[in-house]
Amino acid sequence: MKFKRIGVLTSGGDAPGMNAAIRAVVRTAIGSGVEEVYGIYGGYKGLIDNDMELLDIRSVSNIISRGGTMLYSARCNEFKTEEGMQRAVQVCKDRGIDGIVAIGGDGTFRGATDLTNRGIPCIGIPATIDNDISSTDYTIGFETAMTTVADLIDKLRDTCESHARCSVVEVMGKYAGDIAINTGIATGAIAVAVREIPFDEEKAIAKIAKARENKKRNIIVIVAEGKTDYAEGFAERIEKATGIETRFTRFGHVQRGGIPTVRDRVTASRMGKAAVVELLNGKSNLVICERKGVITSMDINKALKIDRMFKNLMTDAEYAELEKEGVLEEMRAHCEARAAAKLELYKLSEEICK
Ligand code: ATP
């Protein structure tokens, strides 16, 4: 099939580097003979509302270094309904859109599958600061967010050092503590608490007390937001148990903005190109992934299942189904390797941050 017109959208939480991905999609598509590329505004909401305009090589100039997304993003519950999806399909048909590149997280990929199943081929690009998409080693925006967090913690550390304080910092990462673990190493945090790895609070408090005995003045503790309602209370308990003045800070949405790092711009460019190449080769329902530094792809349904498996959300019936399909072992091995790599980093932070 000849792709005359394609669409590109960004959906779910925004991430630095999304613009670089849009730029790569537009330029690769036009360079490959696609006649028109529609930039769809506000994710699936824009598709339903027919809110889009044509992008050309020049209209994506000067965005590679910008955070956020020039196409804006939104969450759209209407799209999850059959009626909403049918509206989106009709808009694609009316506009002559032959395929869509959807940039976002796992929710965005579910939407992409739904559209593909209704006759509009879609390819997903993983962009979320949390790095919580288990089919890919890396998601666009992750490094920029970590760099922002490390910079903010460095600043907190200066004042903690001056006042001999402890700071408990909550960072983003609902399902994945990757930001917390990596910035923990990068900033010398004395303790890191994430949802997916058991955390021994007493041991952490003893470590903090010992560090103070050893004359450590600045004490940084990082908690991932996935440990719900934990960080603030933990700060109080540290102060009570050790007598060290302890403050709680939640960085919040500042972590989602900012100038994308080179890593994010390059990965977004590579993934943007790969998405268009796959689409024009007649592929659909794929998520572009980076594994061991190589840009590759995976069927979205499989990627979503791996994700559920990694996050321990899978039911026994789903496990049984995967076993029947003969893919359980391979998927399990993938998740185990990912968990082992994360644990190794976590242990490193425990060992060398004293
Ligand atoms: P992030 O993880 O960074 O928040 P995300 O892509 O997972 O990104 P969501 O809000 O979960 O963010 O999903 C983005 C959009 O994708 C939703 O607003 C909705 O329009 C669409 N979507 C999500 N789940 C589904 C689903 N099950 N079926 C169809 N569309 C969906």
mmCIF file of C-alpha atoms and ligand atoms in Angstrom:
data_model
loop_
_atom_site.group_PDB
_atom_site.id
_atom_site.type_symbol
_atom_site.label_atom_id
_atom_site.label_comp_id
_atom_site.label_asym_id
_atom_site.label_seq_id
_atom_site.Cartn_x
_atom_site.Cartn_y
_atom_site.Cartn_z
ATOM 1 C CA MET A 1 0.000 0.000 0.000
ATOM 2 C CA LYS A 2 1.202 3.493 -0.795
ATOM 3 C CA PHE A 3 1.034 5.823 2.193
ATOM 4 C CA LYS A 4 -0.044 9.203 0.923
ATOM 5 C CA ARG A 5 -0.947 10.808 4.205
ATOM 6 C CA ILE A 6 0.029 9.951 7.757
ATOM 7 C CA GLY A 7 -0.695 11.511 11.139
ATOM 8 C CA VAL A 8 1.472 12.002 14.190
ATOM 9 C CA LEU A 9 0.266 12.652 17.735
ATOM 10 C CA THR A 10 1.601 12.888 21.273
ATOM 11 C CA SER A 11 -0.551 11.515 24.071
ATOM 12 C CA GLY A 12 -0.470 10.878 27.828
ATOM 13 C CA GLY A 13 2.130 12.558 30.013
ATOM 14 C CA ASP A 14 4.502 14.795 28.072
ATOM 15 C CA ALA A 15 8.228 14.096 27.984
ATOM 16 C CA PRO A 16 11.232 16.109 26.787
ATOM 17 C CA GLY A 17 12.265 14.767 23.396
ATOM 18 C CA MET A 18 8.736 14.349 22.056
ATOM 19 C CA ASN A 19 9.392 17.279 19.713
ATOM 20 C CA ALA A 20 12.515 15.619 18.378
ATOM 21 C CA ALA A 21 10.428 12.512 17.640
ATOM 22 C CA ILE A 22 7.744 14.562 15.840
ATOM 23 C CA ARG A 23 10.445 16.247 13.769
ATOM 24 C CA ALA A 24 11.995 12.906 12.783
ATOM 25 C CA VAL A 25 8.593 11.463 11.853
ATOM 26 C CA VAL A 26 7.711 14.430 9.654
ATOM 27 C CA ARG A 27 11.071 14.627 7.916
ATOM 28 C CA THR A 28 11.459 10.879 7.393
ATOM 29 C CA ALA A 29 7.936 10.602 6.012
ATOM 30 C CA ILE A 30 8.297 13.500 3.583
ATOM 31 C CA GLY A 31 11.765 12.315 2.601
ATOM 32 C CA SER A 32 10.275 8.884 1.842
ATOM 33 C CA GLY A 33 7.595 10.198 -0.481
ATOM 34 C CA VAL A 34 4.647 10.591 1.874
ATOM 35 C CA GLU A 35 2.732 13.539 0.447
ATOM 36 C CA GLU A 36 1.297 14.996 3.620
ATOM 37 C CA VAL A 37 1.845 14.652 7.343
ATOM 38 C CA TYR A 38 -0.845 15.810 9.738
ATOM 39 C CA GLY A 39 0.158 16.988 13.195
ATOM 40 C CA ILE A 40 -2.790 15.998 15.402
ATOM 41 C CA TYR A 41 -3.254 18.294 18.407
ATOM 42 C CA GLY A 42 -3.878 17.058 21.954
ATOM 43 C CA GLY A 43 -3.472 13.321 21.348
ATOM 44 C CA TYR A 44 -6.545 11.189 20.659
ATOM 45 C CA LYS A 45 -8.786 14.099 21.672
ATOM 46 C CA GLY A 46 -7.536 16.053 18.655
ATOM 47 C CA LEU A 47 -8.199 13.068 16.431
ATOM 48 C CA ILE A 48 -11.799 12.820 17.611
ATOM 49 C CA ASP A 49 -12.258 16.608 17.319
ATOM 50 C CA ASN A 50 -10.577 16.750 13.906
ATOM 51 C CA ASP A 51 -8.058 19.204 15.355
ATOM 52 C CA MET A 52 -4.977 18.924 13.175
ATOM 53 C CA GLU A 53 -2.886 20.721 10.608
ATOM 54 C CA LEU A 54 -0.376 19.837 7.969
ATOM 55 C CA LEU A 55 3.264 19.843 8.990
ATOM 56 C CA ASP A 56 6.107 20.213 6.556
ATOM 57 C CA ILE A 57 9.861 20.135 6.830
ATOM 58 C CA ARG A 58 10.017 23.787 7.894
ATOM 59 C CA SER A 59 7.150 23.691 10.390
ATOM 60 C CA VAL A 60 9.202 21.326 12.564
ATOM 61 C CA SER A 61 12.286 23.559 12.399
ATOM 62 C CA ASN A 62 13.725 24.757 15.643
ATOM 63 C CA ILE A 63 11.810 22.354 17.894
ATOM 64 C CA ILE A 64 14.465 19.701 18.511
ATOM 65 C CA SER A 65 15.829 21.579 21.509
ATOM 66 C CA ARG A 66 12.429 22.376 23.026
ATOM 67 C CA GLY A 67 10.794 20.518 25.921
ATOM 68 C CA GLY A 68 7.088 19.692 26.008
ATOM 69 C CA THR A 69 5.348 18.868 22.762
ATOM 70 C CA MET A 70 4.412 21.257 19.963
ATOM 71 C CA LEU A 71 1.375 19.044 19.307
ATOM 72 C CA TYR A 72 0.272 19.316 22.937
ATOM 73 C CA SER A 73 -0.997 16.344 24.883
ATOM 74 C CA ALA A 74 -4.192 15.391 26.639
ATOM 75 C CA ARG A 75 -5.876 12.452 28.278
ATOM 76 C CA CYS A 76 -9.051 11.516 26.457
ATOM 77 C CA ASN A 77 -11.481 9.097 28.039
ATOM 78 C CA GLU A 78 -13.920 9.489 25.168
ATOM 79 C CA PHE A 79 -11.418 7.717 22.944
ATOM 80 C CA LYS A 80 -11.701 4.634 25.138
ATOM 81 C CA THR A 81 -15.350 4.227 24.099
ATOM 82 C CA GLU A 82 -16.401 2.509 20.867
ATOM 83 C CA GLU A 83 -18.226 5.645 19.776
ATOM 84 C CA GLY A 84 -15.117 7.784 20.329
ATOM 85 C CA MET A 85 -12.942 5.375 18.399
ATOM 86 C CA GLN A 86 -15.371 5.212 15.510
ATOM 87 C CA ARG A 87 -15.331 9.007 15.352
ATOM 88 C CA ALA A 88 -11.531 8.937 15.227
ATOM 89 C CA VAL A 89 -11.584 6.325 12.442
ATOM 90 C CA GLN A 90 -14.082 8.418 10.478
ATOM 91 C CA VAL A 91 -11.893 11.518 10.814
ATOM 92 C CA CYS A 92 -8.916 9.523 9.488
ATOM 93 C CA LYS A 93 -11.009 8.314 6.549
ATOM 94 C CA ASP A 94 -12.326 11.804 5.778
ATOM 95 C CA ARG A 95 -8.819 13.233 5.862
ATOM 96 C CA GLY A 96 -7.329 10.319 3.964
ATOM 97 C CA ILE A 97 -4.931 9.466 6.806
ATOM 98 C CA ASP A 98 -3.441 6.059 5.998
ATOM 99 C CA GLY A 99 -1.544 5.519 9.233
ATOM 100 C CA ILE A 100 -0.577 7.128 12.537
ATOM 101 C CA VAL A 101 2.549 7.377 14.653
ATOM 102 C CA ALA A 102 1.476 7.682 18.315
ATOM 103 C CA ILE A 103 4.078 8.968 20.759
ATOM 104 C CA GLY A 104 3.438 8.315 24.469
ATOM 105 C CA GLY A 105 3.167 5.640 27.133
ATOM 106 C CA ASP A 106 1.327 2.356 27.538
ATOM 107 C CA GLY A 107 -2.125 4.010 27.473
ATOM 108 C CA THR A 108 -1.194 5.598 24.168
ATOM 109 C CA PHE A 109 -0.216 2.179 22.812
ATOM 110 C CA ARG A 110 -3.558 0.689 23.882
ATOM 111 C CA GLY A 111 -5.208 3.407 21.852
ATOM 112 C CA ALA A 112 -2.907 2.622 18.927
ATOM 113 C CA THR A 113 -3.915 -1.048 19.043
ATOM 114 C CA ASP A 114 -7.584 -0.126 19.112
ATOM 115 C CA LEU A 115 -7.152 2.089 16.053
ATOM 116 C CA THR A 116 -5.107 -0.538 14.212
ATOM 117 C CA ASN A 117 -7.850 -3.094 14.888
ATOM 118 C CA ARG A 118 -10.328 -0.689 13.307
ATOM 119 C CA GLY A 119 -8.354 -0.319 10.104
ATOM 120 C CA ILE A 120 -5.948 2.553 10.795
ATOM 121 C CA PRO A 121 -2.401 1.150 11.047
ATOM 122 C CA CYS A 122 -0.504 2.624 13.994
ATOM 123 C CA ILE A 123 3.058 2.481 15.304
ATOM 124 C CA GLY A 124 3.923 3.585 18.857
ATOM 125 C CA ILE A 125 7.000 5.425 20.090
ATOM 126 C CA PRO A 126 7.759 5.155 23.828
ATOM 127 C CA ALA A 127 8.049 8.572 25.424
ATOM 128 C CA THR A 128 7.661 8.938 29.168
ATOM 129 C CA ILE A 129 10.088 10.258 31.749
ATOM 130 C CA ASP A 130 9.558 7.274 34.060
ATOM 131 C CA ASN A 131 11.230 4.664 31.816
ATOM 132 C CA ASP A 132 8.374 2.364 32.801
ATOM 133 C CA ILE A 133 7.722 0.655 29.472
ATOM 134 C CA SER A 134 9.160 -2.799 29.967
ATOM 135 C CA SER A 135 9.526 -3.750 26.293
ATOM 136 C CA THR A 136 12.203 -1.081 25.770
ATOM 137 C CA ASP A 137 15.391 -0.385 27.697
ATOM 138 C CA TYR A 138 14.860 3.331 27.264
ATOM 139 C CA THR A 139 11.968 5.763 26.917
ATOM 140 C CA ILE A 140 12.300 9.263 25.486
ATOM 141 C CA GLY A 141 12.539 11.882 28.231
ATOM 142 C CA PHE A 142 14.090 9.653 30.880
ATOM 143 C CA GLU A 143 17.566 11.151 30.798
ATOM 144 C CA THR A 144 16.361 14.751 30.735
ATOM 145 C CA ALA A 145 14.167 14.101 33.773
ATOM 146 C CA MET A 146 17.045 12.450 35.634
ATOM 147 C CA THR A 147 19.311 15.366 34.797
ATOM 148 C CA THR A 148 16.714 17.808 36.154
ATOM 149 C CA VAL A 149 16.289 15.758 39.328
ATOM 150 C CA ALA A 150 20.045 15.450 39.884
ATOM 151 C CA ASP A 151 20.442 19.193 39.398
ATOM 152 C CA LEU A 152 17.686 19.957 41.918
ATOM 153 C CA ILE A 153 19.103 17.509 44.447
ATOM 154 C CA ASP A 154 22.578 19.016 44.051
ATOM 155 C CA LYS A 155 21.035 22.346 45.003
ATOM 156 C CA LEU A 156 19.250 20.866 48.008
ATOM 157 C CA ARG A 157 22.449 19.218 49.061
ATOM 158 C CA ASP A 158 24.242 22.561 49.264
ATOM 159 C CA THR A 159 21.746 23.850 51.773
ATOM 160 C CA CYS A 160 21.613 20.517 53.633
ATOM 161 C CA GLU A 161 25.382 20.713 54.019
ATOM 162 C CA SER A 162 25.215 24.278 55.348
ATOM 163 C CA HIS A 163 22.505 23.464 57.891
ATOM 164 C CA ALA A 164 23.379 19.813 58.620
ATOM 165 C CA ARG A 165 19.942 18.738 57.456
ATOM 166 C CA CYS A 166 18.356 15.686 55.938
ATOM 167 C CA SER A 167 16.165 16.061 52.863
ATOM 168 C CA VAL A 168 13.655 13.428 51.833
ATOM 169 C CA VAL A 169 12.845 13.993 48.187
ATOM 170 C CA GLU A 170 9.937 12.444 46.303
ATOM 171 C CA VAL A 171 10.617 11.989 42.601
ATOM 172 C CA MET A 172 8.389 10.781 39.762
ATOM 173 C CA GLY A 173 8.011 7.114 38.913
ATOM 174 C CA LYS A 174 4.698 5.464 39.662
ATOM 175 C CA TYR A 175 5.469 1.977 38.416
ATOM 176 C CA ALA A 176 9.207 2.255 37.982
ATOM 177 C CA GLY A 177 11.710 3.644 40.456
ATOM 178 C CA ASP A 178 14.307 4.120 37.723
ATOM 179 C CA ILE A 179 14.574 7.895 38.196
ATOM 180 C CA ALA A 180 15.006 7.410 41.953
ATOM 181 C CA ILE A 181 17.604 4.651 41.651
ATOM 182 C CA ASN A 182 19.740 6.359 39.014
ATOM 183 C CA THR A 183 19.655 9.795 40.595
ATOM 184 C CA GLY A 184 20.331 8.137 43.941
ATOM 185 C CA ILE A 185 23.652 6.952 42.585
ATOM 186 C CA ALA A 186 24.319 10.225 40.780
ATOM 187 C CA THR A 187 23.736 12.389 43.850
ATOM 188 C CA GLY A 188 25.021 10.091 46.578
ATOM 189 C CA ALA A 189 21.661 9.610 48.290
ATOM 190 C CA ILE A 190 22.030 7.655 51.494
ATOM 191 C CA ALA A 191 18.796 5.739 50.967
ATOM 192 C CA VAL A 192 16.475 5.130 48.037
ATOM 193 C CA ALA A 193 12.956 3.742 48.406
ATOM 194 C CA VAL A 194 11.028 2.452 45.401
ATOM 195 C CA ARG A 195 7.841 0.443 45.045
ATOM 196 C CA GLU A 196 9.337 -2.575 43.316
ATOM 197 C CA ILE A 197 12.259 -3.389 45.645
ATOM 198 C CA PRO A 198 11.739 -4.209 49.344
ATOM 199 C CA PHE A 199 12.803 -1.335 51.550
ATOM 200 C CA ASP A 200 14.040 -1.793 55.119
ATOM 201 C CA GLU A 201 13.146 1.471 56.839
ATOM 202 C CA GLU A 202 14.848 0.614 60.141
ATOM 203 C CA LYS A 203 18.070 -0.237 58.372
ATOM 204 C CA ALA A 204 17.910 3.027 56.425
ATOM 205 C CA ILE A 205 17.368 5.052 59.600
ATOM 206 C CA ALA A 206 20.299 3.262 61.278
ATOM 207 C CA LYS A 207 22.460 4.086 58.235
ATOM 208 C CA ILE A 208 21.459 7.749 58.462
ATOM 209 C CA ALA A 209 22.239 7.873 62.200
ATOM 210 C CA LYS A 210 25.609 6.236 61.601
ATOM 211 C CA ALA A 211 26.467 8.676 58.814
ATOM 212 C CA ARG A 212 25.716 11.582 61.137
ATOM 213 C CA GLU A 213 27.905 9.996 63.841
ATOM 214 C CA ASN A 214 30.616 9.913 61.178
ATOM 215 C CA LYS A 215 30.167 13.668 60.714
ATOM 216 C CA LYS A 216 28.151 13.568 57.486
ATOM 217 C CA ARG A 217 26.245 16.846 57.361
ATOM 218 C CA ASN A 218 24.122 16.616 54.188
ATOM 219 C CA ILE A 219 21.834 13.619 54.053
ATOM 220 C CA ILE A 220 19.702 12.935 50.982
ATOM 221 C CA VAL A 221 16.966 10.311 50.821
ATOM 222 C CA ILE A 222 15.047 9.672 47.586
ATOM 223 C CA VAL A 223 11.590 8.114 47.412
ATOM 224 C CA ALA A 224 9.838 7.233 44.162
ATOM 225 C CA GLU A 225 6.194 8.359 43.973
ATOM 226 C CA GLY A 226 5.196 4.714 43.452
ATOM 227 C CA LYS A 227 5.703 4.289 47.208
ATOM 228 C CA THR A 228 2.421 6.048 47.716
ATOM 229 C CA ASP A 229 1.993 8.380 50.683
ATOM 230 C CA TYR A 230 5.323 7.321 52.104
ATOM 231 C CA ALA A 231 7.933 10.060 51.741
ATOM 232 C CA GLU A 232 6.466 12.723 54.022
ATOM 233 C CA GLY A 233 5.848 10.327 56.918
ATOM 234 C CA PHE A 234 9.296 8.824 56.437
ATOM 235 C CA ALA A 235 10.849 12.280 56.826
ATOM 236 C CA GLU A 236 9.024 12.699 60.152
ATOM 237 C CA ARG A 237 10.144 9.285 61.351
ATOM 238 C CA ILE A 238 13.783 9.999 60.436
ATOM 239 C CA GLU A 239 13.720 13.209 62.456
ATOM 240 C CA LYS A 240 12.051 11.505 65.415
ATOM 241 C CA ALA A 241 14.444 8.554 65.446
ATOM 242 C CA THR A 242 17.709 10.418 64.828
ATOM 243 C CA GLY A 243 17.092 13.986 65.983
ATOM 244 C CA ILE A 244 18.362 15.227 62.597
ATOM 245 C CA GLU A 245 16.328 18.130 61.217
ATOM 246 C CA THR A 246 14.581 16.566 58.220
ATOM 247 C CA ARG A 247 12.607 18.251 55.441
ATOM 248 C CA PHE A 248 10.333 16.742 52.849
ATOM 249 C CA THR A 249 10.338 18.005 49.248
ATOM 250 C CA ARG A 250 8.204 16.840 46.330
ATOM 251 C CA PHE A 251 9.638 17.949 43.007
ATOM 252 C CA GLY A 252 6.410 17.355 41.078
ATOM 253 C CA HIS A 253 5.881 18.374 37.479
ATOM 254 C CA VAL A 254 9.080 20.387 37.162
ATOM 255 C CA GLN A 255 10.615 16.980 36.353
ATOM 256 C CA ARG A 256 8.625 16.750 33.143
ATOM 257 C CA GLY A 257 9.881 19.956 31.531
ATOM 258 C CA GLY A 258 13.115 21.347 30.225
ATOM 259 C CA ILE A 259 15.525 21.215 27.338
ATOM 260 C CA PRO A 260 15.960 17.602 26.186
ATOM 261 C CA THR A 261 19.417 16.112 26.603
ATOM 262 C CA VAL A 262 21.386 14.916 23.585
ATOM 263 C CA ARG A 263 20.543 11.304 24.482
ATOM 264 C CA ASP A 264 16.831 12.104 24.360
ATOM 265 C CA ARG A 265 17.089 14.034 21.102
ATOM 266 C CA VAL A 266 19.110 11.305 19.419
ATOM 267 C CA THR A 267 16.933 8.438 20.661
ATOM 268 C CA ALA A 268 13.785 10.328 19.664
ATOM 269 C CA SER A 269 15.229 10.929 16.197
ATOM 270 C CA ARG A 270 16.184 7.271 15.791
ATOM 271 C CA MET A 271 12.809 6.052 17.001
ATOM 272 C CA GLY A 272 10.898 8.612 14.927
ATOM 273 C CA LYS A 273 12.649 7.433 11.798
ATOM 274 C CA ALA A 274 12.165 3.748 12.665
ATOM 275 C CA ALA A 275 8.431 4.256 13.246
ATOM 276 C CA VAL A 276 7.935 5.724 9.788
ATOM 277 C CA VAL A 277 10.082 3.051 8.142
ATOM 278 C CA GLU A 278 7.997 0.303 9.788
ATOM 279 C CA LEU A 279 4.724 1.972 8.822
ATOM 280 C CA LEU A 280 5.752 2.461 5.209
ATOM 281 C CA ASN A 281 6.900 -1.164 5.099
ATOM 282 C CA GLY A 282 3.322 -2.140 5.812
ATOM 283 C CA LYS A 283 3.828 -2.937 9.501
ATOM 284 C CA SER A 284 1.396 -1.885 12.206
ATOM 285 C CA ASN A 285 0.576 -2.387 15.858
ATOM 286 C CA LEU A 286 4.244 -2.180 16.805
ATOM 287 C CA VAL A 287 6.047 -0.270 19.505
ATOM 288 C CA ILE A 288 9.523 0.936 18.652
ATOM 289 C CA CYS A 289 12.030 -0.211 21.281
ATOM 290 C CA GLU A 290 15.665 0.233 22.135
ATOM 291 C CA ARG A 291 17.320 -2.939 23.304
ATOM 292 C CA LYS A 292 21.044 -3.134 24.054
ATOM 293 C CA GLY A 293 21.496 0.080 22.079
ATOM 294 C CA VAL A 294 19.743 -1.232 18.964
ATOM 295 C CA ILE A 295 16.485 0.273 17.709
ATOM 296 C CA THR A 296 14.023 -2.525 17.102
ATOM 297 C CA SER A 297 10.290 -3.125 17.491
ATOM 298 C CA MET A 298 7.804 -5.367 19.238
ATOM 299 C CA ASP A 299 4.152 -6.191 18.705
ATOM 300 C CA ILE A 300 2.159 -3.831 20.941
ATOM 301 C CA ASN A 301 0.028 -6.619 22.430
ATOM 302 C CA LYS A 302 3.140 -8.505 23.426
ATOM 303 C CA ALA A 303 4.748 -5.310 24.765
ATOM 304 C CA LEU A 304 1.684 -4.551 26.889
ATOM 305 C CA LYS A 305 1.707 -8.096 28.256
ATOM 306 C CA ILE A 306 5.403 -7.886 29.142
ATOM 307 C CA ASP A 307 4.633 -4.637 30.858
ATOM 308 C CA ARG A 308 1.871 -6.195 32.921
ATOM 309 C CA MET A 309 4.077 -9.131 33.781
ATOM 310 C CA PHE A 310 6.939 -6.866 34.863
ATOM 311 C CA LYS A 311 4.615 -4.793 37.023
ATOM 312 C CA ASN A 312 3.091 -7.941 38.588
ATOM 313 C CA LEU A 313 -0.351 -7.071 37.265
ATOM 314 C CA MET A 314 -0.969 -10.289 35.365
ATOM 315 C CA THR A 315 -3.720 -12.715 36.352
ATOM 316 C CA ASP A 316 -3.286 -16.502 36.563
ATOM 317 C CA ALA A 317 -5.522 -16.840 33.499
ATOM 318 C CA GLU A 318 -3.208 -14.554 31.517
ATOM 319 C CA TYR A 319 -0.174 -16.589 32.592
ATOM 320 C CA ALA A 320 -1.916 -19.785 31.514
ATOM 321 C CA GLU A 321 -2.711 -18.242 28.137
ATOM 322 C CA LEU A 322 0.904 -17.225 27.567
ATOM 323 C CA GLU A 323 2.048 -20.719 28.487
ATOM 324 C CA LYS A 324 -0.374 -22.163 25.950
ATOM 325 C CA GLU A 325 1.011 -19.799 23.313
ATOM 326 C CA GLY A 326 4.531 -20.960 24.198
ATOM 327 C CA VAL A 327 5.832 -17.448 24.915
ATOM 328 C CA LEU A 328 5.768 -17.464 28.704
ATOM 329 C CA GLU A 329 9.396 -18.467 29.226
ATOM 330 C CA GLU A 330 10.774 -15.902 26.803
ATOM 331 C CA MET A 331 8.706 -13.132 28.352
ATOM 332 C CA ARG A 332 9.628 -14.199 31.847
ATOM 333 C CA ALA A 333 13.324 -14.177 30.924
ATOM 334 C CA HIS A 334 12.946 -10.659 29.516
ATOM 335 C CA CYS A 335 11.345 -9.428 32.759
ATOM 336 C CA GLU A 336 13.869 -11.218 34.950
ATOM 337 C CA ALA A 337 16.798 -9.669 33.077
ATOM 338 C CA ARG A 338 15.257 -6.230 33.438
ATOM 339 C CA ALA A 339 14.586 -6.711 37.154
ATOM 340 C CA ALA A 340 18.123 -8.020 37.709
ATOM 341 C CA ALA A 341 19.658 -4.986 35.982
ATOM 342 C CA LYS A 342 17.558 -2.681 38.145
ATOM 343 C CA LEU A 343 18.478 -4.541 41.329
ATOM 344 C CA GLU A 344 22.161 -4.367 40.467
ATOM 345 C CA LEU A 345 21.920 -0.564 40.192
ATOM 346 C CA TYR A 346 19.941 -0.394 43.431
ATOM 347 C CA LYS A 347 22.601 -2.415 45.254
ATOM 348 C CA LEU A 348 25.318 -0.191 43.853
ATOM 349 C CA SER A 349 23.614 2.846 45.341
ATOM 350 C CA GLU A 350 23.313 1.032 48.698
ATOM 351 C CA GLU A 351 26.967 0.022 48.656
ATOM 352 C CA ILE A 352 28.674 3.225 47.666
ATOM 353 C CA CYS A 353 26.433 5.907 49.132
ATOM 354 C CA LYS A 354 27.418 6.084 52.802
HETATM 355 P P1 ATP B 1 2.111 8.194 30.620
HETATM 356 O O1 ATP B 1 2.403 6.813 31.102
HETATM 357 O O2 ATP B 1 3.331 8.986 30.373
HETATM 358 O O3 ATP B 1 1.092 8.911 31.437
HETATM 359 P P2 ATP B 1 0.247 7.118 28.714
HETATM 360 O O4 ATP B 1 0.262 7.048 27.240
HETATM 361 O O5 ATP B 1 0.273 5.796 29.431
HETATM 362 O O6 ATP B 1 1.451 8.043 29.145
HETATM 363 P P3 ATP B 1 -2.532 7.497 29.432
HETATM 364 O O7 ATP B 1 -3.217 8.671 30.029
HETATM 365 O O8 ATP B 1 -2.624 6.189 30.140
HETATM 366 O O9 ATP B 1 -1.013 7.957 29.216
HETATM 367 O O10 ATP B 1 -3.079 7.269 27.947
HETATM 368 C C1 ATP B 1 -3.085 8.324 27.011
HETATM 369 C C2 ATP B 1 -4.354 8.255 26.208
HETATM 370 O O11 ATP B 1 -4.401 7.040 25.462
HETATM 371 C C3 ATP B 1 -5.654 8.282 27.008
HETATM 372 O O12 ATP B 1 -6.043 9.555 27.388
HETATM 373 C C4 ATP B 1 -6.624 7.652 26.024
HETATM 374 O O13 ATP B 1 -7.065 8.607 25.066
HETATM 375 C C5 ATP B 1 -5.759 6.614 25.325
HETATM 376 N N1 ATP B 1 -5.963 5.316 25.986
HETATM 377 C C6 ATP B 1 -5.503 4.913 27.185
HETATM 378 N N2 ATP B 1 -5.922 3.674 27.496
HETATM 379 C C7 ATP B 1 -6.667 3.268 26.460
HETATM 380 C C8 ATP B 1 -7.401 2.068 26.162
HETATM 381 N N3 ATP B 1 -7.444 1.038 27.010
HETATM 382 N N4 ATP B 1 -8.042 2.030 24.975
HETATM 383 C C9 ATP B 1 -8.003 3.057 24.125
HETATM 384 N N5 ATP B 1 -7.346 4.206 24.344
HETATM 385 C C10 ATP B 1 -6.698 4.315 25.482
#
